Amino acid sequence: MNVNTVTTGATDPEAIRASDTAVAREIATLWPNLFGPGVFVPLTIGIDKILAADAQRRGSAVTREKIRLFIGWHVRRAPYLEAQKLGGPRHSIHGAVENARTVTTAHAKYAQEKLQAVVQRSDAPSTQDTDGEDGMSWWNGLDRRERAKWMKAGGDTGVAADAWRAFKTGLSTLTDTAG
């Protein structure tokens, strides 16, 4: 699948869920054992390099920067944090077999703390807006430098939803754009 634009028919990033972007779809297609529907496994450290090399080898247009954007969102999601918290082997493109490393106690503890923070922030009345929940988890997981970067990309409005929209726009194409 070499799609360079979102093909959901929606052109407004507001209407696009992060999981429905071109980058998310391409990554799930290339590595379903890591990013397929409902798959959340601890990832090997430095997997962005491995994925970028494999994508290039397989003829995908997805860039390392886009892979890094996607992984930054993916590892802040509650199901990933839950998997990380439980520990176990880290996974690479061929599963856990090729990687003898496991989730360290420190990483499991960090995931537990992040997961608790996500759950506490999600105690607001629930709506069916899972994209909004993903956006809140993403925003809450960013450090100050990353927030400033995405806020600037969102037009310096001071609104986190604008930063989230800019992030999703970044995931809407497989290749990097000049900017």
Coordinates of C-alpha atoms in Angstrom, one line a residue:
M1 CA 0.0 0.0 0.0
N2 CA 1.7 3.2 -1.1
V3 CA -0.9 5.8 -0.4
N4 CA 0.4 9.4 -0.1
T5 CA -2.8 11.0 1.1
V6 CA -5.7 10.1 3.3
T7 CA -8.3 8.2 1.4
T8 CA -11.1 8.3 3.8
G9 CA -12.8 11.0 1.8
A10 CA -12.3 13.5 4.6
T11 CA -10.1 16.5 3.9
D12 CA -10.6 18.2 7.2
P13 CA -8.1 16.9 9.8
E14 CA -10.8 17.4 12.4
A15 CA -12.8 14.6 10.8
I16 CA -9.8 12.2 10.6
R17 CA -9.0 9.9 13.4
A18 CA -5.2 9.4 14.0
S19 CA -5.6 5.6 13.5
D20 CA -7.2 6.3 10.0
T21 CA -4.3 8.4 8.7
A22 CA -2.2 7.2 5.7
V23 CA 0.8 6.6 7.9
A24 CA -1.2 4.6 10.5
R25 CA -2.8 2.5 7.8
E26 CA 0.6 1.9 6.0
I27 CA 2.3 0.9 9.3
A28 CA -0.5 -1.5 10.3
T29 CA -0.3 -3.0 6.8
L30 CA 3.5 -3.4 6.9
W31 CA 3.8 -4.7 10.4
P32 CA 0.4 -6.1 11.6
N33 CA 2.1 -8.1 14.4
L34 CA 3.1 -4.8 16.0
F35 CA 0.4 -2.3 15.0
G36 CA -2.6 -4.3 13.6
P37 CA -6.0 -3.7 15.0
G38 CA -6.0 -4.3 18.7
V39 CA -2.3 -5.2 18.8
F40 CA -0.4 -3.5 21.6
V41 CA 3.0 -5.1 22.5
P42 CA 6.1 -3.6 24.1
L43 CA 8.3 -2.4 21.3
T44 CA 12.1 -2.8 21.1
I45 CA 14.1 0.3 21.8
G46 CA 15.1 2.0 18.6
I47 CA 12.5 0.3 16.5
D48 CA 12.0 3.4 14.4
K49 CA 15.4 2.7 12.7
I50 CA 14.5 -1.0 12.1
L51 CA 11.0 0.0 10.7
A52 CA 12.5 2.7 8.4
A53 CA 15.0 0.3 6.9
D54 CA 12.4 -2.4 6.5
A55 CA 9.9 0.1 4.9
Q56 CA 12.6 1.2 2.4
R57 CA 13.5 -2.4 1.6
R58 CA 9.8 -3.2 1.0
G59 CA 9.3 -0.2 -1.3
S60 CA 7.1 1.8 1.1
A61 CA 7.1 5.6 0.8
V62 CA 6.7 6.1 4.6
T63 CA 9.7 8.0 6.0
R64 CA 11.5 7.5 9.3
E65 CA 10.2 10.8 10.5
K66 CA 6.6 9.7 9.8
I67 CA 7.3 6.4 11.6
R68 CA 8.7 8.3 14.6
L69 CA 5.6 10.6 14.6
F70 CA 3.3 7.5 14.6
I71 CA 5.3 5.7 17.3
G72 CA 5.2 8.8 19.5
W73 CA 1.4 8.7 19.4
H74 CA 1.2 4.9 19.7
V75 CA 3.3 4.6 22.8
R76 CA 1.2 7.2 24.6
R77 CA -2.0 5.3 24.2
A78 CA -3.5 3.6 27.2
P79 CA -3.5 0.0 25.7
Y80 CA 0.2 0.4 24.9
L81 CA 1.0 1.7 28.4
E82 CA -1.0 -1.3 29.8
A83 CA 1.1 -3.7 27.8
Q84 CA 4.3 -2.0 28.8
K85 CA 3.2 -2.0 32.5
L86 CA 2.7 -5.8 32.3
G87 CA 6.3 -6.2 31.2
G88 CA 7.5 -9.2 29.1
P89 CA 9.6 -9.3 26.0
R90 CA 10.0 -6.4 23.7
H91 CA 8.9 -6.9 20.1
S92 CA 10.6 -6.1 16.8
I93 CA 9.4 -6.7 13.2
H94 CA 9.6 -10.5 13.6
G95 CA 8.0 -10.6 17.0
A96 CA 9.7 -11.2 20.4
V97 CA 11.8 -14.1 19.2
E98 CA 14.6 -12.0 17.7
N99 CA 14.9 -9.7 20.7
A100 CA 16.0 -11.1 24.0
R101 CA 15.4 -7.8 25.8
T102 CA 12.5 -7.4 28.1
V103 CA 10.7 -4.4 29.6
T104 CA 12.7 -3.2 32.6
T105 CA 11.2 -2.7 36.0
A106 CA 11.8 1.1 35.6
H107 CA 10.0 1.2 32.2
A108 CA 7.1 -0.8 33.6
K109 CA 6.9 1.6 36.6
Y110 CA 7.0 4.6 34.2
A111 CA 4.2 3.1 32.1
Q112 CA 2.1 2.5 35.2
E113 CA 2.6 6.2 36.2
K114 CA 1.7 7.4 32.7
L115 CA -1.3 5.1 32.6
Q116 CA -2.6 6.4 35.9
A117 CA -2.3 10.0 34.7
V118 CA -4.2 9.1 31.5
V119 CA -6.9 7.4 33.5
Q120 CA -7.2 10.3 35.9
R121 CA -7.5 12.8 33.1
S122 CA -10.1 10.7 31.4
D123 CA -12.4 10.8 34.4
A124 CA -14.4 13.5 32.6
P125 CA -17.9 12.5 31.4
S126 CA -17.4 10.0 28.6
T127 CA -18.4 10.7 25.1
Q128 CA -18.0 8.3 22.1
D129 CA -15.2 10.6 20.8
T130 CA -12.2 8.2 20.9
D131 CA -10.2 10.5 18.7
G132 CA -10.6 13.2 21.3
E133 CA -9.5 10.8 23.9
D134 CA -6.5 9.8 21.8
G135 CA -5.7 13.5 21.4
M136 CA -5.9 14.2 25.1
S137 CA -3.6 11.2 25.8
W138 CA -1.2 12.4 23.2
W139 CA -1.1 16.0 24.5
N140 CA -0.8 14.9 28.1
G141 CA 2.2 12.6 27.2
L142 CA 4.2 15.4 25.5
D143 CA 7.0 17.2 27.3
R144 CA 7.1 21.0 27.3
R145 CA 9.4 21.1 24.2
E146 CA 7.2 18.8 22.2
R147 CA 4.1 20.8 23.2
A148 CA 5.7 24.0 22.0
K149 CA 6.6 22.4 18.7
W150 CA 3.1 21.1 18.0
M151 CA 1.5 24.3 19.3
K152 CA 3.6 26.2 16.8
A153 CA 2.6 23.8 14.1
G154 CA -1.0 24.3 15.0
G155 CA -0.8 28.1 14.5
D156 CA 0.2 29.2 18.0
T157 CA -3.4 29.5 19.0
G158 CA -2.9 28.2 22.5
V159 CA -5.5 25.5 21.9
A160 CA -4.3 21.9 22.3
A161 CA -6.9 20.7 19.7
D162 CA -5.2 22.8 17.1
A163 CA -1.9 21.1 17.9
W164 CA -3.6 17.7 17.7
R165 CA -5.0 18.6 14.3
A166 CA -1.5 19.6 13.1
F167 CA -0.1 16.3 14.4
K168 CA -2.8 14.4 12.5
T169 CA -2.1 16.4 9.4
G170 CA 1.5 15.3 9.7
L171 CA 0.4 11.7 9.7
S172 CA -1.9 12.2 6.7
T173 CA 0.9 11.7 4.2
L174 CA 3.6 9.1 4.1
T175 CA 6.4 11.4 2.9
D176 CA 7.8 14.4 4.6
T177 CA 6.7 17.8 3.3
A178 CA 8.8 20.9 3.2
G179 CA 7.9 23.2 5.9

